[in-house]
Amino acid sequence: MKFVTVIPARGGSKRFPRKNVYEFMGKPLIARSINYSLACCSVTDTYVSTDDDEIKAVSIQMGAEVIDRPDELAGDHTTSASVMQHAAQYLINNGIEFDYIVLLQATNPLRPKNLLNEAIKKIEETKVESLMTVNRSELKLGKIINNHYQPWNYHYGQRSQDLEPLYYENGLLYISSKELLLKGKIVDENMYPMVVDHIFGEVDIDTKEDMSYAEFIYNNYKNE
């Protein structure tokens, strides 16, 4: 099986302008995901899908190749699935052989060191079409209906450790088959949920405050 990585990174961001090239731990944010992919011996090529000249230049400097994203796939409402479908078709049109694409989001700069190798190994073992990473949630969730709070996944007085296991999509990585991506999908109904028991799964950069939190987490958990 051949695996390549695609990192989507458009230039526009309203809440945090230029966040993909904003400095994080001494390098542009996107460099974290590029370096993470390049360090994995099971990944043959690393690409960045972008519409932005500065992101393109930084990506090439860091050792990635670039997929030029058309303007119609760079808007606020563009889905990741459509971007990845375009990337898959681009690779095919340019004669690049691959069986799966690893999707790394630039806004998730912290990942456990061996996570990608373990995820690829799981794909090879199970032969599933898709995989995504998740974290277990221990939050007590509820709904507000007619100004009244109603517990949803617990009852009052229940301990957090006794909650029914629930999981959330943490965005650290996705792996999708070529065939699935060409259908415009990243995951399917048989997707393998890879549980990540690490605080890195709680880090997602949308604001400058998130960047400060990510640096704090990195400095305190980088050796774990």
mmCIF file of C-alpha atoms in Angstrom:
data_model
loop_
_atom_site.group_PDB
_atom_site.id
_atom_site.type_symbol
_atom_site.label_atom_id
_atom_site.label_comp_id
_atom_site.label_asym_id
_atom_site.label_seq_id
_atom_site.Cartn_x
_atom_site.Cartn_y
_atom_site.Cartn_z
ATOM 1 C CA MET A 1 0.000 0.000 0.000
ATOM 2 C CA LYS A 2 1.192 3.498 -0.834
ATOM 3 C CA PHE A 3 0.333 6.436 1.404
ATOM 4 C CA VAL A 4 0.719 10.145 0.651
ATOM 5 C CA THR A 5 -0.178 13.106 2.848
ATOM 6 C CA VAL A 6 -2.256 16.129 1.884
ATOM 7 C CA ILE A 7 -2.410 19.174 4.187
ATOM 8 C CA PRO A 8 -5.206 21.612 3.257
ATOM 9 C CA ALA A 9 -4.296 25.239 4.012
ATOM 10 C CA ARG A 10 -6.174 28.109 2.455
ATOM 11 C CA GLY A 11 -5.096 31.722 2.827
ATOM 12 C CA GLY A 12 -8.325 33.184 4.170
ATOM 13 C CA SER A 13 -9.255 33.036 7.848
ATOM 14 C CA LYS A 14 -11.624 35.547 9.428
ATOM 15 C CA ARG A 15 -11.205 34.679 13.106
ATOM 16 C CA PHE A 16 -7.407 34.371 12.925
ATOM 17 C CA PRO A 17 -5.928 35.965 9.777
ATOM 18 C CA ARG A 18 -2.853 34.223 8.313
ATOM 19 C CA LYS A 19 -2.966 31.550 11.023
ATOM 20 C CA ASN A 20 -1.449 28.826 8.829
ATOM 21 C CA VAL A 21 1.817 30.768 8.599
ATOM 22 C CA TYR A 22 1.642 32.369 12.056
ATOM 23 C CA GLU A 23 4.713 31.533 14.125
ATOM 24 C CA PHE A 24 4.310 28.559 16.442
ATOM 25 C CA MET A 25 7.301 27.362 18.467
ATOM 26 C CA GLY A 26 9.663 29.285 16.176
ATOM 27 C CA LYS A 27 8.248 28.109 12.831
ATOM 28 C CA PRO A 28 5.128 28.732 10.731
ATOM 29 C CA LEU A 29 2.166 26.748 12.081
ATOM 30 C CA ILE A 30 1.879 24.622 8.945
ATOM 31 C CA ALA A 31 5.496 23.471 9.359
ATOM 32 C CA ARG A 32 4.437 21.254 12.276
ATOM 33 C CA SER A 33 2.201 19.114 10.070
ATOM 34 C CA ILE A 34 4.665 19.083 7.166
ATOM 35 C CA ASN A 35 7.509 17.914 9.400
ATOM 36 C CA TYR A 36 5.250 15.327 11.045
ATOM 37 C CA SER A 37 4.453 13.805 7.663
ATOM 38 C CA LEU A 38 8.030 13.926 6.399
ATOM 39 C CA ALA A 39 9.195 12.063 9.515
ATOM 40 C CA CYS A 40 6.937 9.095 8.742
ATOM 41 C CA CYS A 41 8.769 6.492 6.672
ATOM 42 C CA SER A 42 5.468 4.973 5.493
ATOM 43 C CA VAL A 43 4.462 8.178 3.674
ATOM 44 C CA THR A 44 6.020 8.555 0.241
ATOM 45 C CA ASP A 45 5.083 12.170 -0.526
ATOM 46 C CA THR A 46 3.791 15.208 1.349
ATOM 47 C CA TYR A 47 1.582 17.803 -0.354
ATOM 48 C CA VAL A 48 -0.019 21.066 0.698
ATOM 49 C CA SER A 49 -3.256 22.094 -1.024
ATOM 50 C CA THR A 50 -3.422 25.884 -1.037
ATOM 51 C CA ASP A 51 -4.585 28.964 -2.913
ATOM 52 C CA ASP A 52 -2.072 31.243 -1.170
ATOM 53 C CA ASP A 53 1.363 32.279 -2.456
ATOM 54 C CA GLU A 54 2.920 32.732 1.005
ATOM 55 C CA ILE A 55 1.697 29.332 2.203
ATOM 56 C CA LYS A 56 2.977 27.831 -1.043
ATOM 57 C CA ALA A 57 6.442 29.353 -0.534
ATOM 58 C CA VAL A 58 6.646 28.246 3.111
ATOM 59 C CA SER A 59 5.502 24.719 2.225
ATOM 60 C CA ILE A 60 8.109 24.307 -0.491
ATOM 61 C CA GLN A 61 10.787 25.664 1.832
ATOM 62 C CA MET A 62 9.800 23.084 4.459
ATOM 63 C CA GLY A 63 10.078 20.234 1.956
ATOM 64 C CA ALA A 64 6.483 19.703 0.829
ATOM 65 C CA GLU A 65 5.101 19.754 -2.683
ATOM 66 C CA VAL A 66 2.178 22.001 -3.559
ATOM 67 C CA ILE A 67 -1.226 21.374 -5.097
ATOM 68 C CA ASP A 68 -2.611 24.637 -6.477
ATOM 69 C CA ARG A 69 -6.170 24.901 -5.211
ATOM 70 C CA PRO A 70 -8.683 26.689 -7.469
ATOM 71 C CA ASP A 71 -10.487 29.754 -6.120
ATOM 72 C CA GLU A 72 -13.833 27.957 -6.060
ATOM 73 C CA LEU A 73 -12.411 25.593 -3.443
ATOM 74 C CA ALA A 74 -10.980 28.325 -1.205
ATOM 75 C CA GLY A 75 -14.126 29.901 0.194
ATOM 76 C CA ASP A 76 -15.477 29.968 3.750
ATOM 77 C CA HIS A 77 -18.023 27.250 2.973
ATOM 78 C CA THR A 78 -15.731 24.877 1.082
ATOM 79 C CA THR A 79 -15.773 21.393 2.587
ATOM 80 C CA SER A 80 -12.694 19.335 3.401
ATOM 81 C CA ALA A 81 -14.193 16.501 1.350
ATOM 82 C CA SER A 82 -14.277 18.596 -1.828
ATOM 83 C CA VAL A 83 -10.699 19.788 -1.269
ATOM 84 C CA MET A 84 -9.484 16.219 -0.769
ATOM 85 C CA GLN A 85 -11.406 15.002 -3.803
ATOM 86 C CA HIS A 86 -9.654 17.670 -5.885
ATOM 87 C CA ALA A 87 -6.282 16.656 -4.417
ATOM 88 C CA ALA A 88 -6.854 12.977 -5.225
ATOM 89 C CA GLN A 89 -7.830 13.766 -8.796
ATOM 90 C CA TYR A 90 -4.830 16.087 -9.162
ATOM 91 C CA LEU A 91 -2.441 13.331 -8.074
ATOM 92 C CA ILE A 92 -4.026 10.860 -10.462
ATOM 93 C CA ASN A 93 -3.860 13.335 -13.359
ATOM 94 C CA ASN A 94 -0.155 13.859 -12.645
ATOM 95 C CA GLY A 95 0.685 10.173 -12.547
ATOM 96 C CA ILE A 96 1.247 9.940 -8.785
ATOM 97 C CA GLU A 97 0.574 6.434 -7.494
ATOM 98 C CA PHE A 98 -1.143 6.075 -4.143
ATOM 99 C CA ASP A 99 -3.693 3.883 -2.393
ATOM 100 C CA TYR A 100 -4.538 6.116 0.561
ATOM 101 C CA ILE A 101 -4.248 9.797 1.439
ATOM 102 C CA VAL A 102 -3.447 10.927 4.967
ATOM 103 C CA LEU A 103 -5.225 14.185 5.804
ATOM 104 C CA LEU A 104 -3.361 16.343 8.318
ATOM 105 C CA GLN A 105 -4.930 19.632 9.356
ATOM 106 C CA ALA A 106 -2.463 22.472 9.863
ATOM 107 C CA THR A 107 -4.603 23.717 12.748
ATOM 108 C CA ASN A 108 -3.863 20.552 14.758
ATOM 109 C CA PRO A 109 -0.126 21.074 15.284
ATOM 110 C CA LEU A 110 0.380 18.617 18.160
ATOM 111 C CA ARG A 111 0.200 14.868 17.594
ATOM 112 C CA PRO A 112 1.636 11.915 19.544
ATOM 113 C CA LYS A 113 4.929 10.891 17.931
ATOM 114 C CA ASN A 114 3.957 7.412 16.719
ATOM 115 C CA LEU A 115 0.296 8.093 15.974
ATOM 116 C CA LEU A 116 0.632 8.190 12.178
ATOM 117 C CA ASN A 117 2.712 5.011 12.011
ATOM 118 C CA GLU A 118 0.179 3.234 14.216
ATOM 119 C CA ALA A 119 -2.732 4.490 12.103
ATOM 120 C CA ILE A 120 -1.128 3.304 8.870
ATOM 121 C CA LYS A 121 -0.418 -0.071 10.455
ATOM 122 C CA LYS A 122 -4.082 -0.334 11.440
ATOM 123 C CA ILE A 123 -5.144 0.408 7.850
ATOM 124 C CA GLU A 124 -2.812 -2.310 6.578
ATOM 125 C CA GLU A 125 -4.178 -4.808 9.105
ATOM 126 C CA THR A 126 -7.883 -4.091 8.695
ATOM 127 C CA LYS A 127 -8.009 -3.038 5.014
ATOM 128 C CA VAL A 128 -10.728 -0.485 5.903
ATOM 129 C CA GLU A 129 -11.473 2.384 3.526
ATOM 130 C CA SER A 130 -11.131 5.096 6.159
ATOM 131 C CA LEU A 131 -9.800 5.877 9.627
ATOM 132 C CA MET A 132 -10.145 8.873 11.891
ATOM 133 C CA THR A 133 -8.816 9.731 15.325
ATOM 134 C CA VAL A 134 -11.116 10.377 18.284
ATOM 135 C CA ASN A 135 -10.810 11.289 21.949
ATOM 136 C CA ARG A 136 -13.062 10.058 24.716
ATOM 137 C CA SER A 137 -15.236 12.770 26.244
ATOM 138 C CA GLU A 138 -15.987 12.830 29.956
ATOM 139 C CA LEU A 139 -18.150 15.937 29.779
ATOM 140 C CA LYS A 140 -21.581 15.907 31.344
ATOM 141 C CA LEU A 141 -23.752 17.192 28.511
ATOM 142 C CA GLY A 142 -27.311 18.444 28.551
ATOM 143 C CA LYS A 143 -29.939 20.323 26.586
ATOM 144 C CA ILE A 144 -31.799 23.542 27.382
ATOM 145 C CA ILE A 145 -35.467 23.138 26.469
ATOM 146 C CA ASN A 146 -37.962 25.889 27.281
ATOM 147 C CA ASN A 147 -35.356 27.491 29.570
ATOM 148 C CA HIS A 148 -34.923 24.264 31.545
ATOM 149 C CA TYR A 149 -31.689 22.272 31.628
ATOM 150 C CA GLN A 150 -32.073 18.551 30.926
ATOM 151 C CA PRO A 151 -29.100 16.185 31.368
ATOM 152 C CA TRP A 152 -28.464 14.213 28.189
ATOM 153 C CA ASN A 153 -25.706 11.663 28.853
ATOM 154 C CA TYR A 154 -25.863 11.469 32.656
ATOM 155 C CA HIS A 155 -28.063 11.858 35.688
ATOM 156 C CA TYR A 156 -27.480 14.269 38.557
ATOM 157 C CA GLY A 157 -24.950 12.940 41.037
ATOM 158 C CA GLN A 158 -23.368 10.506 38.556
ATOM 159 C CA ARG A 159 -19.562 10.403 38.554
ATOM 160 C CA SER A 160 -17.782 11.394 35.330
ATOM 161 C CA GLN A 161 -15.841 8.123 35.278
ATOM 162 C CA ASP A 162 -19.130 6.204 35.264
ATOM 163 C CA LEU A 163 -20.528 7.872 32.138
ATOM 164 C CA GLU A 164 -21.322 5.801 29.076
ATOM 165 C CA PRO A 165 -18.277 6.109 26.777
ATOM 166 C CA LEU A 166 -18.735 8.881 24.195
ATOM 167 C CA TYR A 167 -16.111 10.090 21.737
ATOM 168 C CA TYR A 168 -15.459 13.209 19.701
ATOM 169 C CA GLU A 169 -13.661 13.758 16.400
ATOM 170 C CA ASN A 170 -10.363 15.388 17.384
ATOM 171 C CA GLY A 171 -9.032 16.248 13.902
ATOM 172 C CA LEU A 172 -5.494 14.942 14.479
ATOM 173 C CA LEU A 173 -5.506 12.804 11.339
ATOM 174 C CA TYR A 174 -7.687 11.022 8.812
ATOM 175 C CA ILE A 175 -6.782 8.321 6.312
ATOM 176 C CA SER A 176 -8.974 7.706 3.261
ATOM 177 C CA SER A 177 -8.699 5.375 0.291
ATOM 178 C CA LYS A 178 -8.327 6.756 -3.207
ATOM 179 C CA GLU A 179 -11.668 5.260 -4.231
ATOM 180 C CA LEU A 180 -13.481 6.855 -1.299
ATOM 181 C CA LEU A 181 -11.998 10.297 -1.937
ATOM 182 C CA LEU A 182 -12.959 10.204 -5.609
ATOM 183 C CA LYS A 183 -16.552 9.772 -4.430
ATOM 184 C CA GLY A 184 -16.208 13.020 -2.458
ATOM 185 C CA LYS A 185 -15.983 11.335 0.944
ATOM 186 C CA ILE A 186 -13.325 11.295 3.667
ATOM 187 C CA VAL A 187 -14.923 8.666 5.893
ATOM 188 C CA ASP A 188 -17.500 5.945 5.304
ATOM 189 C CA GLU A 189 -19.821 3.888 7.498
ATOM 190 C CA ASN A 190 -17.070 1.339 8.187
ATOM 191 C CA MET A 191 -14.541 3.981 9.276
ATOM 192 C CA TYR A 192 -12.099 2.755 11.929
ATOM 193 C CA PRO A 193 -12.198 5.027 15.024
ATOM 194 C CA MET A 194 -8.673 5.237 16.414
ATOM 195 C CA VAL A 195 -8.869 6.300 20.046
ATOM 196 C CA VAL A 196 -6.198 8.778 21.154
ATOM 197 C CA ASP A 197 -5.658 8.900 24.901
ATOM 198 C CA HIS A 198 -3.622 12.109 24.900
ATOM 199 C CA ILE A 199 -4.217 15.774 25.681
ATOM 200 C CA PHE A 200 -2.856 16.679 22.214
ATOM 201 C CA GLY A 201 -6.275 15.631 20.923
ATOM 202 C CA GLU A 202 -7.763 18.651 22.688
ATOM 203 C CA VAL A 203 -5.679 21.207 20.766
ATOM 204 C CA ASP A 204 -7.213 22.902 17.706
ATOM 205 C CA ILE A 205 -6.112 26.339 16.519
ATOM 206 C CA ASP A 206 -8.930 28.767 15.645
ATOM 207 C CA THR A 207 -7.802 31.863 17.582
ATOM 208 C CA LYS A 208 -4.616 33.422 18.934
ATOM 209 C CA GLU A 209 -5.696 32.288 22.381
ATOM 210 C CA ASP A 210 -5.718 28.706 21.072
ATOM 211 C CA MET A 211 -2.140 29.241 19.903
ATOM 212 C CA SER A 212 -1.060 30.244 23.414
ATOM 213 C CA TYR A 213 -2.838 27.216 24.872
ATOM 214 C CA ALA A 214 -1.149 24.923 22.321
ATOM 215 C CA GLU A 215 2.292 26.272 23.242
ATOM 216 C CA PHE A 216 1.549 25.682 26.934
ATOM 217 C CA ILE A 217 0.444 22.101 26.255
ATOM 218 C CA TYR A 218 3.472 21.427 24.057
ATOM 219 C CA ASN A 219 5.928 22.726 26.637
ATOM 220 C CA ASN A 220 4.374 20.637 29.397
ATOM 221 C CA TYR A 221 3.683 17.384 27.538
ATOM 222 C CA LYS A 222 6.257 17.243 24.698
ATOM 223 C CA ASN A 223 8.166 14.342 26.291
ATOM 224 C CA GLU A 224 5.106 12.146 26.847
#
